[in-house]
Amino acid sequence: MNDARPTPVALLVGFDRCGSSLIARLLAEHPRVNLLFQPFNSTEVTHRQWEPWTQEASAPETERFIAGLLSGVLVREYIASDWFDNHSKVPGIVAGSVHIVKDTKLHLKLPWLRAKFPELAITGLYRDPRAIVCSLARNGFDATWYGGDAFARAVRVAQADPRLRALES
């Protein structure tokens, strides 16, 4: 597909364990919504995920990928992770659909995204950070995704916080 009309693309940004996958999958139940799941995994976005991108930042591969999406073209060689194929509704552009791009690596890239792609709809879904840390630990993701002594200390602090009981219920 490559017609004159832009492809409707909405970016759903959330931190790990905040519920963004659930919300994206619920939205994708609509027949005219296509979920593109985590296309930025294992790309320059992931490798630079803790680096804030200013409006002037250089990220040509990501810029080409997003520009492609907005014009109805999937730049397939950009996608480096099997998460996209395994969890997207239809791993490609679908004519007549709104495309929800769900990702967890773009938090510090929002100023760059807004400057480069003002037509891109961006929505964030966030959760109390203590609840996220406890969810990571409860599900065993702390060791497989993050690990390390600093994270283990953060888990203990978050789990000891009495306010968390109200967040988790």
Coordinates of N, CA, C and O in Angstrom, one line a residue:
M1 N 0.8 -1.2 0.0 CA 0.0 0.0 0.0 C 0.9 1.2 0.0 O 1.8 1.4 0.8
N2 N 0.6 2.2 -0.9 CA 1.4 3.4 -0.9 C 0.5 4.4 -1.6 O 0.8 4.8 -2.7
D3 N -0.6 4.9 -1.0 CA -1.4 5.9 -1.7 C -1.1 7.2 -1.1 O -0.3 7.4 -0.3
A4 N -1.8 8.3 -1.6 CA -1.5 9.6 -1.2 C -1.9 10.0 0.2 O -1.4 10.9 0.8
R5 N -2.9 9.2 0.8 CA -3.3 9.5 2.1 C -2.3 8.9 3.1 O -1.9 7.7 2.9
P6 N -2.1 9.6 4.2 CA -1.2 9.0 5.2 C -1.9 7.8 5.9 O -3.1 7.8 6.0
T7 N -1.1 6.9 6.4 CA -1.6 5.7 7.2 C -1.8 6.2 8.6 O -0.9 6.7 9.2
P8 N -3.0 6.0 9.2 CA -3.2 6.4 10.6 C -2.4 5.5 11.5 O -2.5 4.3 11.5
V9 N -1.5 6.1 12.2 CA -0.6 5.4 13.2 C -0.7 6.1 14.5 O -0.6 7.3 14.6
A10 N -0.9 5.3 15.6 CA -0.9 5.8 16.9 C 0.2 5.0 17.7 O 0.3 3.8 17.6
L11 N 1.0 5.7 18.5 CA 2.0 5.1 19.2 C 1.6 5.0 20.7 O 1.2 6.0 21.3
L12 N 1.6 3.8 21.2 CA 1.2 3.5 22.6 C 2.5 3.2 23.4 O 3.1 2.1 23.2
V13 N 2.9 4.1 24.2 CA 4.2 3.9 25.0 C 3.8 3.6 26.4 O 3.0 4.2 27.0
G14 N 4.5 2.6 26.9 CA 4.3 2.2 28.3 C 5.6 1.5 28.8 O 6.3 1.0 28.1
F15 N 5.8 1.6 30.1 CA 6.9 0.9 30.7 C 6.5 -0.6 30.9 O 5.3 -0.9 31.0
D16 N 7.5 -1.5 31.0 CA 7.3 -2.9 31.2 C 6.4 -3.1 32.4 O 6.5 -2.4 33.4
R17 N 5.4 -4.0 32.3 CA 4.5 -4.4 33.3 C 3.5 -3.3 33.7 O 2.9 -3.3 34.8
C18 N 3.2 -2.3 32.8 CA 2.2 -1.3 33.1 C 0.8 -1.5 32.6 O -0.1 -0.8 32.9
G19 N 0.7 -2.6 31.7 CA -0.6 -2.9 31.2 C -0.8 -2.4 29.7 O -1.8 -2.6 29.1
S20 N 0.3 -1.9 29.1 CA 0.2 -1.4 27.7 C 0.0 -2.6 26.7 O -0.8 -2.4 25.7
S21 N 0.5 -3.8 27.0 CA 0.2 -4.9 26.1 C -1.3 -5.2 26.1 O -1.9 -5.5 25.1
L22 N -1.8 -5.3 27.3 CA -3.3 -5.6 27.4 C -4.1 -4.6 26.7 O -5.0 -4.9 25.9
I23 N -3.9 -3.3 26.9 CA -4.6 -2.2 26.3 C -4.5 -2.3 24.8 O -5.5 -2.2 24.1
A24 N -3.3 -2.5 24.3 CA -3.1 -2.6 22.9 C -3.8 -3.8 22.3 O -4.4 -3.7 21.2
R25 N -3.8 -4.9 23.0 CA -4.5 -6.1 22.4 C -6.0 -5.9 22.5 O -6.7 -6.4 21.6
L26 N -6.5 -5.2 23.5 CA -8.0 -4.9 23.5 C -8.4 -4.0 22.4 O -9.4 -4.2 21.7
L27 N -7.6 -3.0 22.1 CA -7.8 -2.1 21.0 C -7.8 -2.8 19.7 O -8.6 -2.6 18.8
A28 N -6.9 -3.8 19.6 CA -6.7 -4.5 18.3 C -7.9 -5.5 18.1 O -7.9 -6.1 17.0
E29 N -8.7 -5.7 19.1 CA -9.9 -6.5 18.8 C -10.9 -5.9 17.8 O -11.7 -6.6 17.2
H30 N -10.8 -4.6 17.7 CA -11.6 -3.9 16.7 C -11.1 -4.3 15.3 O -9.9 -4.4 15.0
P31 N -12.0 -4.6 14.4 CA -11.6 -5.2 13.1 C -10.8 -4.2 12.2 O -10.1 -4.6 11.3
R32 N -10.9 -2.9 12.5 CA -10.1 -1.9 11.7 C -8.9 -1.4 12.5 O -8.3 -0.4 12.1
V33 N -8.4 -2.1 13.5 CA -7.2 -1.7 14.2 C -6.2 -2.9 14.1 O -6.5 -4.0 14.3
N34 N -5.0 -2.5 13.7 CA -3.9 -3.5 13.5 C -2.9 -3.1 14.6 O -2.4 -2.0 14.7
L35 N -2.5 -4.1 15.4 CA -1.5 -4.0 16.4 C -0.1 -4.3 15.8 O 0.1 -5.4 15.3
L36 N 0.8 -3.4 15.9 CA 2.2 -3.7 15.6 C 3.0 -3.7 16.9 O 3.2 -2.6 17.5
F37 N 3.4 -4.8 17.3 CA 3.9 -5.1 18.7 C 5.4 -5.0 18.7 O 6.1 -5.7 18.1
Q38 N 5.9 -4.0 19.5 CA 7.3 -3.9 19.8 C 8.3 -3.9 18.6 O 9.3 -4.6 18.6
P39 N 8.0 -3.1 17.6 CA 8.9 -3.1 16.4 C 10.3 -2.5 16.7 O 11.2 -2.7 16.0
F40 N 10.4 -1.8 17.8 CA 11.7 -1.2 18.2 C 12.6 -2.0 19.0 O 13.8 -1.7 19.3
N41 N 12.2 -3.3 19.4 CA 13.1 -4.2 20.1 C 14.3 -4.5 19.3 O 14.2 -4.8 18.1
S42 N 15.4 -4.5 19.9 CA 16.7 -4.9 19.3 C 17.1 -4.0 18.2 O 17.9 -4.4 17.3
T43 N 16.7 -2.7 18.2 CA 17.1 -1.7 17.2 C 17.9 -0.6 17.9 O 18.2 -0.7 19.1
E44 N 18.2 0.4 17.1 CA 19.0 1.5 17.7 C 18.2 2.1 18.9 O 18.8 2.7 19.8
V45 N 16.9 2.0 18.9 CA 16.1 2.5 20.0 C 16.4 1.8 21.3 O 16.7 2.3 22.4
T46 N 16.4 0.4 21.2 CA 16.8 -0.4 22.4 C 18.2 -0.2 22.8 O 18.4 -0.1 24.0
H47 N 19.1 -0.1 21.9 CA 20.5 0.0 22.3 C 20.8 1.4 22.9 O 21.8 1.5 23.6
R48 N 19.9 2.3 22.6 CA 20.1 3.7 23.2 C 18.9 4.1 24.1 O 18.6 5.3 24.2
Q49 N 18.2 3.1 24.7 CA 17.0 3.4 25.4 C 17.1 4.3 26.6 O 16.1 5.0 26.9
W50 N 18.2 4.4 27.2 CA 18.4 5.2 28.4 C 19.0 6.6 28.0 O 19.3 7.4 28.8
E51 N 19.1 6.8 26.7 CA 19.7 8.1 26.2 C 18.5 9.0 25.7 O 17.8 8.6 24.8
P52 N 18.3 10.1 26.4 CA 17.3 11.0 25.9 C 17.6 11.5 24.5 O 18.8 11.9 24.2
W53 N 16.7 11.5 23.6 CA 16.9 12.1 22.3 C 16.2 13.4 22.2 O 15.0 13.6 22.4
T54 N 17.1 14.4 21.9 CA 16.6 15.8 21.7 C 16.0 15.9 20.3 O 16.2 15.0 19.5
Q55 N 15.4 17.0 20.0 CA 14.8 17.2 18.7 C 15.9 17.1 17.6 O 15.6 16.7 16.5
E56 N 17.1 17.4 18.0 CA 18.2 17.4 17.0 C 18.9 16.0 16.9 O 19.8 15.8 16.1
A57 N 18.5 15.0 17.7 CA 19.2 13.8 17.7 C 19.2 13.1 16.3 O 18.2 13.2 15.6
S58 N 20.2 12.3 16.1 CA 20.3 11.6 14.8 C 20.0 10.1 15.0 O 20.6 9.4 15.8
A59 N 19.0 9.7 14.4 CA 18.5 8.3 14.4 C 17.9 7.9 13.1 O 16.7 7.7 12.9
P60 N 18.7 7.9 12.0 CA 18.2 7.7 10.7 C 17.4 6.4 10.4 O 16.5 6.5 9.7
E61 N 17.9 5.3 11.0 CA 17.1 4.1 10.8 C 15.7 4.1 11.4 O 14.8 3.7 10.7
T62 N 15.6 4.7 12.6 CA 14.3 4.8 13.2 C 13.4 5.8 12.5 O 12.2 5.6 12.3
E63 N 14.0 6.9 12.1 CA 13.3 7.9 11.3 C 12.7 7.3 10.0 O 11.6 7.6 9.7
R64 N 13.6 6.6 9.3 CA 13.1 5.9 8.1 C 12.0 4.9 8.3 O 11.0 4.9 7.6
F65 N 12.1 4.2 9.4 CA 11.0 3.2 9.8 C 9.7 3.9 10.1 O 8.7 3.5 9.5
I66 N 9.7 4.9 10.9 CA 8.5 5.6 11.3 C 7.9 6.4 10.1 O 6.7 6.3 9.8
A67 N 8.8 7.0 9.3 CA 8.3 7.7 8.1 C 7.6 6.7 7.1 O 6.6 7.0 6.5
G68 N 8.2 5.5 7.0 CA 7.6 4.4 6.2 C 6.2 4.1 6.7 O 5.3 3.9 5.9
L69 N 6.1 3.8 8.0 CA 4.8 3.5 8.6 C 3.7 4.5 8.2 O 2.6 4.2 7.8
L70 N 4.1 5.8 8.4 CA 3.2 6.9 8.2 C 2.8 7.0 6.7 O 1.7 7.5 6.4
S71 N 3.6 6.5 5.8 CA 3.3 6.5 4.4 C 2.8 5.2 3.9 O 2.5 5.0 2.7
G72 N 2.5 4.2 4.8 CA 2.0 2.9 4.4 C 2.9 1.9 4.0 O 2.6 0.9 3.3
V73 N 4.2 2.0 4.4 CA 5.2 1.1 4.0 C 5.9 0.5 5.3 O 6.3 1.3 6.1
L74 N 6.0 -0.8 5.4 CA 6.7 -1.4 6.5 C 8.2 -1.7 6.1 O 8.4 -2.4 5.2
V75 N 9.1 -1.0 6.7 CA 10.5 -1.2 6.4 C 10.9 -2.4 7.2 O 11.4 -2.3 8.4
R76 N 10.8 -3.5 6.6 CA 10.9 -4.8 7.3 C 12.3 -5.1 7.9 O 12.5 -5.7 8.9
E77 N 13.3 -4.6 7.1 CA 14.7 -4.9 7.6 C 15.1 -4.2 8.9 O 16.1 -4.5 9.5
Y78 N 14.3 -3.2 9.3 CA 14.5 -2.5 10.5 C 14.2 -3.4 11.7 O 14.8 -3.3 12.7
I79 N 13.2 -4.2 11.6 CA 12.7 -5.0 12.7 C 13.7 -6.2 13.0 O 13.9 -7.0 12.1
A80 N 14.2 -6.2 14.2 CA 15.3 -7.2 14.5 C 14.9 -8.2 15.6 O 15.7 -9.0 16.0
S81 N 13.6 -8.1 16.1 CA 13.2 -9.0 17.1 C 12.0 -9.9 16.7 O 11.2 -9.4 15.9
D82 N 11.9 -11.1 17.2 CA 10.8 -11.9 16.8 C 9.5 -11.5 17.6 O 8.4 -12.0 17.3
W83 N 9.6 -10.6 18.5 CA 8.4 -10.2 19.2 C 7.4 -9.6 18.3 O 6.2 -9.8 18.4
F84 N 7.9 -8.9 17.3 CA 7.0 -8.3 16.3 C 6.2 -9.3 15.6 O 4.9 -9.2 15.5
D85 N 6.8 -10.3 15.0 CA 6.1 -11.4 14.3 C 5.2 -12.2 15.2 O 4.1 -12.6 14.8
N86 N 5.7 -12.5 16.4 CA 5.0 -13.4 17.3 C 3.7 -12.7 18.0 O 2.8 -13.4 18.4
H87 N 3.7 -11.4 18.1 CA 2.7 -10.8 18.9 C 1.9 -9.7 18.1 O 0.9 -9.1 18.7
S88 N 2.3 -9.3 16.9 CA 1.5 -8.4 16.2 C 0.2 -9.0 15.7 O 0.2 -10.3 15.5
K89 N -0.8 -8.2 15.5 CA -2.1 -8.8 15.0 C -1.9 -9.3 13.6 O -2.2 -10.4 13.2
V90 N -1.4 -8.4 12.7 CA -1.0 -8.8 11.4 C 0.4 -8.1 11.2 O 0.4 -6.8 11.2
P91 N 1.5 -8.8 11.1 CA 2.8 -8.1 11.1 C 3.1 -7.4 9.8 O 4.0 -7.7 9.0
G92 N 2.3 -6.4 9.5 CA 2.4 -5.6 8.3 C 1.4 -4.4 8.3 O 0.6 -4.3 9.2
I93 N 1.4 -3.7 7.2 CA 0.5 -2.6 7.0 C -0.8 -3.1 6.4 O -0.7 -3.9 5.4
V94 N -1.9 -2.8 6.9 CA -3.2 -3.2 6.5 C -4.0 -2.0 6.0 O -4.3 -1.1 6.7
A95 N -4.3 -2.0 4.7 CA -5.1 -0.9 4.1 C -6.4 -0.7 4.8 O -7.1 -1.7 5.2
G96 N -6.7 0.6 5.1 CA -8.0 0.9 5.8 C -7.9 0.7 7.3 O -9.0 0.9 7.9
S97 N -6.8 0.3 7.9 CA -6.7 0.1 9.3 C -6.0 1.3 10.0 O -5.2 2.0 9.4
V98 N -6.3 1.4 11.3 CA -5.5 2.3 12.2 C -4.5 1.4 12.7 O -4.8 0.2 13.2
H99 N -3.2 1.8 12.8 CA -2.1 1.0 13.3 C -1.7 1.5 14.6 O -1.2 2.6 14.8
I100 N -1.8 0.6 15.6 CA -1.4 0.9 17.0 C 0.0 0.3 17.1 O 0.2 -0.9 17.0
V101 N 1.0 1.1 17.3 CA 2.4 0.6 17.6 C 2.6 0.7 19.1 O 2.7 1.7 19.7
K102 N 2.7 -0.5 19.7 CA 2.9 -0.6 21.1 C 4.4 -0.8 21.4 O 5.1 -1.7 20.7
D103 N 5.0 0.0 22.3 CA 6.4 -0.1 22.6 C 6.7 0.3 24.0 O 6.0 1.1 24.6
T104 N 7.8 -0.3 24.5 CA 8.2 0.0 25.9 C 9.6 0.7 25.9 O 10.2 0.8 27.0
K105 N 10.2 1.1 24.8 CA 11.5 1.6 24.8 C 11.6 3.1 24.4 O 12.7 3.6 24.3
L106 N 10.5 3.8 24.2 CA 10.6 5.1 23.6 C 10.4 6.2 24.6 O 10.3 7.4 24.2
H107 N 10.4 6.0 25.9 CA 10.1 7.0 26.9 C 11.0 8.2 26.7 O 10.5 9.4 26.8
L108 N 12.3 8.0 26.6 CA 13.2 9.2 26.5 C 13.4 9.7 25.1 O 14.2 10.5 24.8
K109 N 12.5 9.2 24.2 CA 12.6 9.6 22.8 C 11.4 10.5 22.4 O 11.3 10.9 21.2
L110 N 10.5 10.8 23.3 CA 9.3 11.5 23.0 C 9.5 12.9 22.4 O 8.8 13.3 21.4
P111 N 10.4 13.7 22.9 CA 10.6 15.0 22.3 C 11.1 14.9 20.8 O 10.7 15.6 20.0
W112 N 11.9 13.9 20.6 CA 12.4 13.6 19.2 C 11.3 13.2 18.3 O 11.1 13.8 17.2
L113 N 10.4 12.3 18.8 CA 9.3 11.8 18.0 C 8.3 13.0 17.7 O 7.9 13.1 16.6
R114 N 8.0 13.8 18.7 CA 7.1 14.9 18.5 C 7.6 15.9 17.5 O 6.8 16.5 16.7
A115 N 8.9 16.2 17.5 CA 9.5 17.1 16.6 C 9.6 16.6 15.2 O 9.3 17.3 14.2
K116 N 10.0 15.3 15.1 CA 10.1 14.7 13.7 C 8.8 14.3 13.1 O 8.7 14.4 11.9
F117 N 7.9 13.9 13.9 CA 6.6 13.4 13.4 C 5.4 14.0 14.1 O 4.7 13.3 14.8
P118 N 5.1 15.2 13.8 CA 4.0 15.9 14.5 C 2.7 15.2 14.2 O 1.7 15.4 15.0
E119 N 2.6 14.5 13.1 CA 1.3 13.9 12.7 C 1.1 12.6 13.5 O 0.0 12.0 13.4
L120 N 2.1 12.1 14.2 CA 2.0 10.8 14.9 C 1.3 11.0 16.2 O 1.7 11.8 17.1
A121 N 0.2 10.3 16.4 CA -0.5 10.3 17.7 C 0.3 9.5 18.7 O 0.6 8.4 18.5
I122 N 0.6 10.1 19.9 CA 1.3 9.4 20.9 C 0.5 9.4 22.2 O 0.1 10.5 22.6
T123 N 0.4 8.3 22.8 CA -0.3 8.1 24.1 C 0.6 7.3 25.0 O 1.2 6.3 24.6
G124 N 0.7 7.7 26.2 CA 1.4 7.0 27.2 C 0.5 6.3 28.2 O -0.5 6.8 28.6
L125 N 1.0 5.1 28.7 CA 0.3 4.4 29.7 C 1.3 4.1 30.8 O 2.3 3.4 30.5
Y126 N 1.1 4.6 32.0 CA 2.0 4.5 33.1 C 1.4 3.9 34.3 O 0.2 4.0 34.5
R127 N 2.2 3.4 35.2 CA 1.7 2.8 36.5 C 2.7 3.2 37.5 O 3.9 3.5 37.2
D128 N 2.3 3.2 38.8 CA 3.2 3.6 39.9 C 4.5 2.7 39.7 O 4.4 1.5 39.6
P129 N 5.7 3.4 39.8 CA 6.9 2.6 39.6 C 7.1 1.5 40.6 O 7.7 0.5 40.3
R130 N 6.7 1.7 41.8 CA 6.8 0.7 42.8 C 6.1 -0.6 42.4 O 6.5 -1.7 42.6
A131 N 4.9 -0.4 41.9 CA 4.1 -1.5 41.5 C 4.7 -2.2 40.3 O 4.7 -3.5 40.2
I132 N 5.4 -1.5 39.4 CA 6.1 -2.1 38.3 C 7.2 -3.0 38.8 O 7.4 -4.1 38.4
V133 N 8.0 -2.4 39.7 CA 9.1 -3.2 40.3 C 8.7 -4.5 40.9 O 9.2 -5.5 40.7
C134 N 7.6 -4.4 41.7 CA 7.1 -5.6 42.4 C 6.5 -6.6 41.4 O 6.7 -7.8 41.5
S135 N 5.9 -6.1 40.3 CA 5.3 -7.0 39.3 C 6.5 -7.7 38.6 O 6.4 -8.9 38.3
L136 N 7.5 -7.0 38.3 CA 8.7 -7.6 37.7 C 9.3 -8.7 38.5 O 9.6 -9.8 38.1
A137 N 9.4 -8.4 39.8 CA 9.9 -9.4 40.8 C 9.0 -10.6 40.9 O 9.4 -11.8 40.9
R138 N 7.7 -10.3 41.1 CA 6.7 -11.4 41.3 C 6.6 -12.4 40.2 O 6.4 -13.5 40.3
N139 N 6.8 -11.9 39.0 CA 6.8 -12.7 37.8 C 8.1 -13.2 37.3 O 8.2 -13.9 36.3
G140 N 9.2 -12.9 38.1 CA 10.5 -13.5 37.7 C 11.2 -12.7 36.6 O 12.3 -13.1 36.2
F141 N 10.6 -11.6 36.2 CA 11.3 -10.9 35.1 C 12.4 -10.0 35.5 O 13.2 -9.6 34.7
D142 N 12.5 -9.8 36.9 CA 13.6 -9.0 37.4 C 15.0 -9.7 37.0 O 15.9 -9.0 36.6
A143 N 15.0 -11.0 37.1 CA 16.3 -11.7 36.9 C 16.5 -11.8 35.4 O 17.7 -11.7 34.9
T144 N 15.5 -12.1 34.6 CA 15.7 -12.3 33.2 C 15.8 -11.0 32.4 O 16.5 -11.0 31.3
W145 N 15.1 -9.9 32.8 CA 15.2 -8.7 32.0 C 16.2 -7.7 32.5 O 16.7 -7.0 31.8
Y146 N 16.4 -7.7 33.8 CA 17.2 -6.6 34.4 C 18.3 -7.2 35.3 O 19.5 -7.1 34.9
G147 N 18.0 -7.9 36.4 CA 19.0 -8.5 37.2 C 19.9 -7.5 37.9 O 19.7 -6.3 37.8
G148 N 20.9 -8.1 38.6 CA 21.9 -7.2 39.2 C 21.5 -6.8 40.6 O 20.3 -6.8 41.0
D149 N 22.5 -6.5 41.4 CA 22.3 -6.1 42.8 C 21.5 -4.9 43.0 O 20.7 -4.8 43.9
A150 N 21.7 -3.9 42.1 CA 20.9 -2.6 42.3 C 19.5 -2.9 42.1 O 18.6 -2.3 42.8
F151 N 19.1 -3.7 41.1 CA 17.7 -4.0 40.9 C 17.1 -4.8 42.1 O 16.0 -4.5 42.5
A152 N 17.9 -5.7 42.6 CA 17.4 -6.5 43.8 C 17.1 -5.6 44.9 O 16.2 -5.8 45.7
R153 N 18.0 -4.6 45.2 CA 17.8 -3.6 46.3 C 16.5 -2.8 46.0 O 15.7 -2.6 46.9
A154 N 16.3 -2.4 44.7 CA 15.1 -1.6 44.4 C 13.8 -2.5 44.6 O 12.8 -2.0 45.1
V155 N 13.9 -3.8 44.3 CA 12.8 -4.7 44.6 C 12.5 -4.7 46.0 O 11.3 -4.6 46.5
R156 N 13.5 -4.9 46.9 CA 13.2 -5.0 48.3 C 12.6 -3.7 48.9 O 11.7 -3.8 49.7
V157 N 13.1 -2.6 48.4 CA 12.6 -1.3 48.9 C 11.1 -1.2 48.5 O 10.2 -0.8 49.2
A158 N 10.8 -1.5 47.2 CA 9.4 -1.4 46.7 C 8.5 -2.3 47.4 O 7.4 -2.0 47.8
Q159 N 8.9 -3.5 47.7 CA 8.1 -4.5 48.3 C 7.8 -4.2 49.8 O 6.8 -4.6 50.3
A160 N 8.8 -3.5 50.4 CA 8.6 -3.1 51.8 C 7.7 -1.9 52.0 O 7.3 -1.6 53.1
D161 N 7.4 -1.2 50.9 CA 6.6 0.0 51.0 C 5.1 -0.3 51.3 O 4.5 -1.0 50.5
P162 N 4.6 0.1 52.4 CA 3.2 -0.3 52.8 C 2.1 0.3 51.8 O 1.1 -0.3 51.7
R163 N 2.5 1.4 51.1 CA 1.5 1.9 50.1 C 1.3 1.0 48.9 O 0.3 1.1 48.3
L164 N 2.2 0.1 48.7 CA 2.1 -0.8 47.6 C 0.9 -1.8 47.7 O 0.3 -2.1 46.7
R165 N 0.6 -2.2 48.9 CA -0.6 -3.1 49.1 C -1.8 -2.5 48.4 O -2.6 -3.2 47.8
A166 N -2.0 -1.2 48.6 CA -3.2 -0.6 48.0 C -3.1 -0.6 46.5 O -4.1 -0.7 45.8
L167 N -1.9 -0.4 46.0 CA -1.7 -0.4 44.5 C -1.9 -1.8 43.9 O -2.3 -1.9 42.8
E168 N -1.5 -2.8 44.6 CA -1.6 -4.2 44.0 C -3.0 -4.8 44.2 O -3.2 -5.8 43.6
S169 N -3.9 -4.2 45.0 CA -5.2 -4.9 45.2 C -6.2 -4.5 44.1 O -6.0 -3.6 43.3

